[in-house]
mmCIF file of C-alpha atoms in Angstrom:
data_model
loop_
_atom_site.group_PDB
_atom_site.id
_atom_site.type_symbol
_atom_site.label_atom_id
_atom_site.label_comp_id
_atom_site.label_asym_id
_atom_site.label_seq_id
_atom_site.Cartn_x
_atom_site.Cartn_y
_atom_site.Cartn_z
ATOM 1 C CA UNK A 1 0.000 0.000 0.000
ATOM 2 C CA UNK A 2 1.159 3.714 -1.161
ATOM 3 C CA UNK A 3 0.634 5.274 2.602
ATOM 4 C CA UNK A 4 1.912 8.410 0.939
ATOM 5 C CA UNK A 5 -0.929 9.092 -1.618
ATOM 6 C CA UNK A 6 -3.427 7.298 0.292
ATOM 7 C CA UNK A 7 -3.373 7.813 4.170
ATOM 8 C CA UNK A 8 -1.066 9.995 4.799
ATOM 9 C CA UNK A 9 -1.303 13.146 3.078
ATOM 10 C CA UNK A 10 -0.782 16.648 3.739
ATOM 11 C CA UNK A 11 -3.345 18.651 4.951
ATOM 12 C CA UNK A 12 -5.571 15.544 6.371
ATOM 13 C CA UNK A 13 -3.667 12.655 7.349
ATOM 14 C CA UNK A 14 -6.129 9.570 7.442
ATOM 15 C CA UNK A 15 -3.782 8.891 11.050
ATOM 16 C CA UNK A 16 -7.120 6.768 12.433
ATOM 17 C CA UNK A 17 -6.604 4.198 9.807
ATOM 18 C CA UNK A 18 -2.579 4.218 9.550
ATOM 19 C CA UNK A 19 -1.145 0.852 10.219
ATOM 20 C CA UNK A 20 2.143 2.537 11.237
ATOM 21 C CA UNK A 21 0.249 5.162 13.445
ATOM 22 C CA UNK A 22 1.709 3.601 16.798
ATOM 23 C CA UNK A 23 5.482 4.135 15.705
ATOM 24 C CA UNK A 24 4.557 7.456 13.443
ATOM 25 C CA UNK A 25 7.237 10.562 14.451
ATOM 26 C CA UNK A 26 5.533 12.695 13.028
ATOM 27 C CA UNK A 27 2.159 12.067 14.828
ATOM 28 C CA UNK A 28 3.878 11.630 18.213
ATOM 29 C CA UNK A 29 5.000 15.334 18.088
ATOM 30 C CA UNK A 30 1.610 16.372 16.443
ATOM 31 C CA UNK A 31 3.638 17.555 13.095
ATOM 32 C CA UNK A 32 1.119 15.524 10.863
ATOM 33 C CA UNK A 33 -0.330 18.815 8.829
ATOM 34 C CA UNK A 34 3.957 19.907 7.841
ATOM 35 C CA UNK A 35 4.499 16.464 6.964
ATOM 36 C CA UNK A 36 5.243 15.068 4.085
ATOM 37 C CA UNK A 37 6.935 18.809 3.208
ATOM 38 C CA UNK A 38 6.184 19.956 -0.546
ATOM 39 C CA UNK A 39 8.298 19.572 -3.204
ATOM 40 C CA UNK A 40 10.706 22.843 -3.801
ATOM 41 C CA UNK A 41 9.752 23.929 -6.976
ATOM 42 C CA UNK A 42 12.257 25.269 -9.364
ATOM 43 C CA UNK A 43 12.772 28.192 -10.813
ATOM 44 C CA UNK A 44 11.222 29.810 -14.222
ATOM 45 C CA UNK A 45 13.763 31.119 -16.412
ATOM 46 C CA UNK A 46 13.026 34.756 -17.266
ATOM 47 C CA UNK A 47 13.162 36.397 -20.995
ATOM 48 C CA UNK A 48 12.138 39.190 -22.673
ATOM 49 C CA UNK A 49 11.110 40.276 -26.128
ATOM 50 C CA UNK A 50 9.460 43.986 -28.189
ATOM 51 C CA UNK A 51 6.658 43.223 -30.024
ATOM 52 C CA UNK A 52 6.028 45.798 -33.081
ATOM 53 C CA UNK A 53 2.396 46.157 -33.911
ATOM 54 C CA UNK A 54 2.725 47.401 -37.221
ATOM 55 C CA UNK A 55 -0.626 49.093 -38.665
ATOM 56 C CA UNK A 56 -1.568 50.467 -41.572
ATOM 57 C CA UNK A 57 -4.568 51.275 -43.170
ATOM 58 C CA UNK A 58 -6.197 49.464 -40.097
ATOM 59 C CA UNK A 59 -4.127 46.187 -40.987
ATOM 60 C CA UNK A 60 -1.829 44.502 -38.575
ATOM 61 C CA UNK A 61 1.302 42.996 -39.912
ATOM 62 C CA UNK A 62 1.835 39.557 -39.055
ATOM 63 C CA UNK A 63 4.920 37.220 -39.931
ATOM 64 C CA UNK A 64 4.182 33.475 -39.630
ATOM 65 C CA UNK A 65 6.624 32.124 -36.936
ATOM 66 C CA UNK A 66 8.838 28.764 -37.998
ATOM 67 C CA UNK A 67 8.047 25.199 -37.340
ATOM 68 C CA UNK A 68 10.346 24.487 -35.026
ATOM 69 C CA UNK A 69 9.715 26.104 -31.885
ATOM 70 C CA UNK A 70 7.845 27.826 -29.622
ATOM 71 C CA UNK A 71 4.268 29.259 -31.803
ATOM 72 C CA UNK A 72 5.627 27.022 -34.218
ATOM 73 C CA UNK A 73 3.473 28.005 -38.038
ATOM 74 C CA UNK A 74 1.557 30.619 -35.962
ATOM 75 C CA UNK A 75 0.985 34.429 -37.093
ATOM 76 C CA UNK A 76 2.754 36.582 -34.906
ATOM 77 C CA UNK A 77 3.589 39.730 -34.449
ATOM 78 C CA UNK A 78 7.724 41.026 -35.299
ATOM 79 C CA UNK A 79 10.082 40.669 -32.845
ATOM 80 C CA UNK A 80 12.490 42.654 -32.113
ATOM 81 C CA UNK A 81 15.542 42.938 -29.259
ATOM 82 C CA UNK A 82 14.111 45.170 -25.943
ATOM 83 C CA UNK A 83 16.858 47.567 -25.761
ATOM 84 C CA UNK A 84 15.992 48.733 -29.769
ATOM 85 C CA UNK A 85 14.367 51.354 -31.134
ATOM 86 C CA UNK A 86 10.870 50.524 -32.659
ATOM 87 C CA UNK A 87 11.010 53.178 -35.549
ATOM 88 C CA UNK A 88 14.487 51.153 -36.418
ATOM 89 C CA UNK A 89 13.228 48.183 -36.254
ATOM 90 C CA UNK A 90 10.391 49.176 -38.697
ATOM 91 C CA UNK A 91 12.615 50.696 -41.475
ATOM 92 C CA UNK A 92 14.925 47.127 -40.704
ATOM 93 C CA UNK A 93 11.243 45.482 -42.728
ATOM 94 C CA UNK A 94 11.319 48.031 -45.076
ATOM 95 C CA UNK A 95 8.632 50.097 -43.235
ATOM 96 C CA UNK A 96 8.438 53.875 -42.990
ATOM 97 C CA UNK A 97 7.070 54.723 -39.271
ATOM 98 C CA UNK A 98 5.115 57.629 -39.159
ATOM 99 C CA UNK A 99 4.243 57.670 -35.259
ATOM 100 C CA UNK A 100 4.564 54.915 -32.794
ATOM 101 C CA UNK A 101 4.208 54.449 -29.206
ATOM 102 C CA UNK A 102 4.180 52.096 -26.182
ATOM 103 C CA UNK A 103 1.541 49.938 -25.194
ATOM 104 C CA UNK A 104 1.251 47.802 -21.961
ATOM 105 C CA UNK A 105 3.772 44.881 -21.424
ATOM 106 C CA UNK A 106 2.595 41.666 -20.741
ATOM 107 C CA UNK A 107 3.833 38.301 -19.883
ATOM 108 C CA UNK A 108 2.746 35.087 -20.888
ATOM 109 C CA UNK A 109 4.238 31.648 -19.158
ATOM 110 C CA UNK A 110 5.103 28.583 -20.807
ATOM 111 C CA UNK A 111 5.767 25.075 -19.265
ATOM 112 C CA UNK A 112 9.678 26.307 -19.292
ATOM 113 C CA UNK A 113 9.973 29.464 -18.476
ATOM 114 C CA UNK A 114 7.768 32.781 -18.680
ATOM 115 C CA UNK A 115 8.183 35.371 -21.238
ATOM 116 C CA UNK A 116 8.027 39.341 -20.491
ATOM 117 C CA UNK A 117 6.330 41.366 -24.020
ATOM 118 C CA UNK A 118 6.988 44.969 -24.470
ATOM 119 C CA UNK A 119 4.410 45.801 -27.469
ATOM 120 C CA UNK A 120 4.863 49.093 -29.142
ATOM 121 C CA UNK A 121 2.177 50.149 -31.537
ATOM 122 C CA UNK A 122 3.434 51.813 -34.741
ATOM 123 C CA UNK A 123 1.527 53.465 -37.444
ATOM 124 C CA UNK A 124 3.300 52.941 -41.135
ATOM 125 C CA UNK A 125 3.513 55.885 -43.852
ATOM 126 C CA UNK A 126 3.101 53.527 -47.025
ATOM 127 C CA UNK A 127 3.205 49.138 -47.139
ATOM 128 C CA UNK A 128 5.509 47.860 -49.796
ATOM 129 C CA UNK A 129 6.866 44.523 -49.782
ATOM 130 C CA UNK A 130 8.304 44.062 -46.564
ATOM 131 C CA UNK A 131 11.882 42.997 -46.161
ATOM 132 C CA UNK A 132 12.860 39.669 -45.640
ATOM 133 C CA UNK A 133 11.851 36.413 -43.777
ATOM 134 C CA UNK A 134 9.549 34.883 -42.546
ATOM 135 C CA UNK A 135 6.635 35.519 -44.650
ATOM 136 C CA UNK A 136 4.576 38.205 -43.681
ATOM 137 C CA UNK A 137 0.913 39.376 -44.371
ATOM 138 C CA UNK A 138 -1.241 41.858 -43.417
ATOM 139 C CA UNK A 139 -4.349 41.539 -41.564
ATOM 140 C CA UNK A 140 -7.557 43.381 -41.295
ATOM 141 C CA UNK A 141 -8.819 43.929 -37.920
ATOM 142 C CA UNK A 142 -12.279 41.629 -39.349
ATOM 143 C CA UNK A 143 -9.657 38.820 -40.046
ATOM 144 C CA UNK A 144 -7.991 38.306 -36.879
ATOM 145 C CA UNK A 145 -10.180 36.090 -34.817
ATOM 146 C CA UNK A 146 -10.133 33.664 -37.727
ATOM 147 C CA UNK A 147 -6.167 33.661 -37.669
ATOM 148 C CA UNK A 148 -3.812 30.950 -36.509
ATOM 149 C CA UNK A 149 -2.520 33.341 -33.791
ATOM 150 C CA UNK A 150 -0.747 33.006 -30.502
ATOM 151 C CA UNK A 151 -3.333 33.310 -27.599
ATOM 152 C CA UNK A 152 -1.365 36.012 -26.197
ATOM 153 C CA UNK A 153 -0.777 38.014 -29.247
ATOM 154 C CA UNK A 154 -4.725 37.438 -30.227
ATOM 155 C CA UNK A 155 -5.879 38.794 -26.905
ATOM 156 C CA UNK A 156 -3.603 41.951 -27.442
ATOM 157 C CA UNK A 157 -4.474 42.750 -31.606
ATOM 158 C CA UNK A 158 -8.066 42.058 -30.579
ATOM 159 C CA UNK A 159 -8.098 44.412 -27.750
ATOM 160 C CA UNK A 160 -6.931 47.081 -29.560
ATOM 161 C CA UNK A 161 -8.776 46.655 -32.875
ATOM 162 C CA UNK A 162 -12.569 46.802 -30.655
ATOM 163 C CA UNK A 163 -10.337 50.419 -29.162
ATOM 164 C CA UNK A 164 -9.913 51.197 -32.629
ATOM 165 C CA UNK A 165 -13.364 50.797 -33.786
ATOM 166 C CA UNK A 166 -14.847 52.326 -30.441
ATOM 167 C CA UNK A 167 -12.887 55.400 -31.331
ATOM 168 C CA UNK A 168 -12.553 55.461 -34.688
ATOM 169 C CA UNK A 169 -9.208 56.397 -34.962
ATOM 170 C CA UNK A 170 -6.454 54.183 -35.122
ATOM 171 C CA UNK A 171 -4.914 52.932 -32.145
#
């Protein structure tokens, strides 16, 4: 018999029906609700990441993340390093950024570790064929709830397309 997961358990120890309760330590100094002591868990590596939500003409620009990994084939939003410069990494896609600004970090946690999102909302001059890979699209507000995206990313393009169309304005 498993006394562990069966009788004696944290929080209420079945002591009444232990067959070891006559030689149990822990019950003799009335220590039954510490013992067995939890498991330590371990720690969640940290990282970060800038998000660029691109828009223009009330599109988002999306770039469809690789296989391999984490939002593997997923939509997602460009990525860029926390300590750049949004506008920079616009013109990087080929993008000219007319205005842009930050929106509300986030963080989202994944079985192995938990990841901090700076998003920064930036409004485009002109699309032209944007600059390298992955491929990239762009979305209409309409569109998004019936794109492969991130659950994160979905919650955060949503949000602020239902802003946009509350306001009227973009952003």
């Amino acid at each position: 018999m498993d006394l562990g997961a069966t009788l004696c358990t944290r929080g209420k120890p079945a002591c009444d029906r232990c067959p070891v309760a006559d030689t149990c330590v822990a019950r003799r100094e009335g220590r039954q609700a510490e013992l067995p002591t939890p498991k330590a868990r371990k720690a969640i590596p940290e990282r970060e990441t800038a998000m660029l939500v691109l828009q223009w003409r009330g599109a988002y620009l999306l770039q469809q993340r690789p296989e391999p990994g984490i939002w593997g084939g997923l939509w997602s939003l460009p990525e860029f390093d926390v300590a750049g410069d949004p506008g920079a990494a616009s013109r990087a896609l080929g993008l000219e950024p007319e205005r842009h600004s930050a929106l509300a970090a986030f963080s989202h946690t994944f079985t192995h570790y938990r990841l901090h999102v700076r998003p920064w909302w930036v409004e485009v001059r002109a699309a032209s064929q944007v600059v390298g890979h992955p491929p990239s699209r762009w979305v209409a507000p309409d569109d998004l709830a019936a794109t492969a995206l991130p659950a994160p990313v979905k919650k955060l393009l949503l949000g602020l397309a239902q802003a946009n169309a509350a306001h009227g304005t973009l952003f």
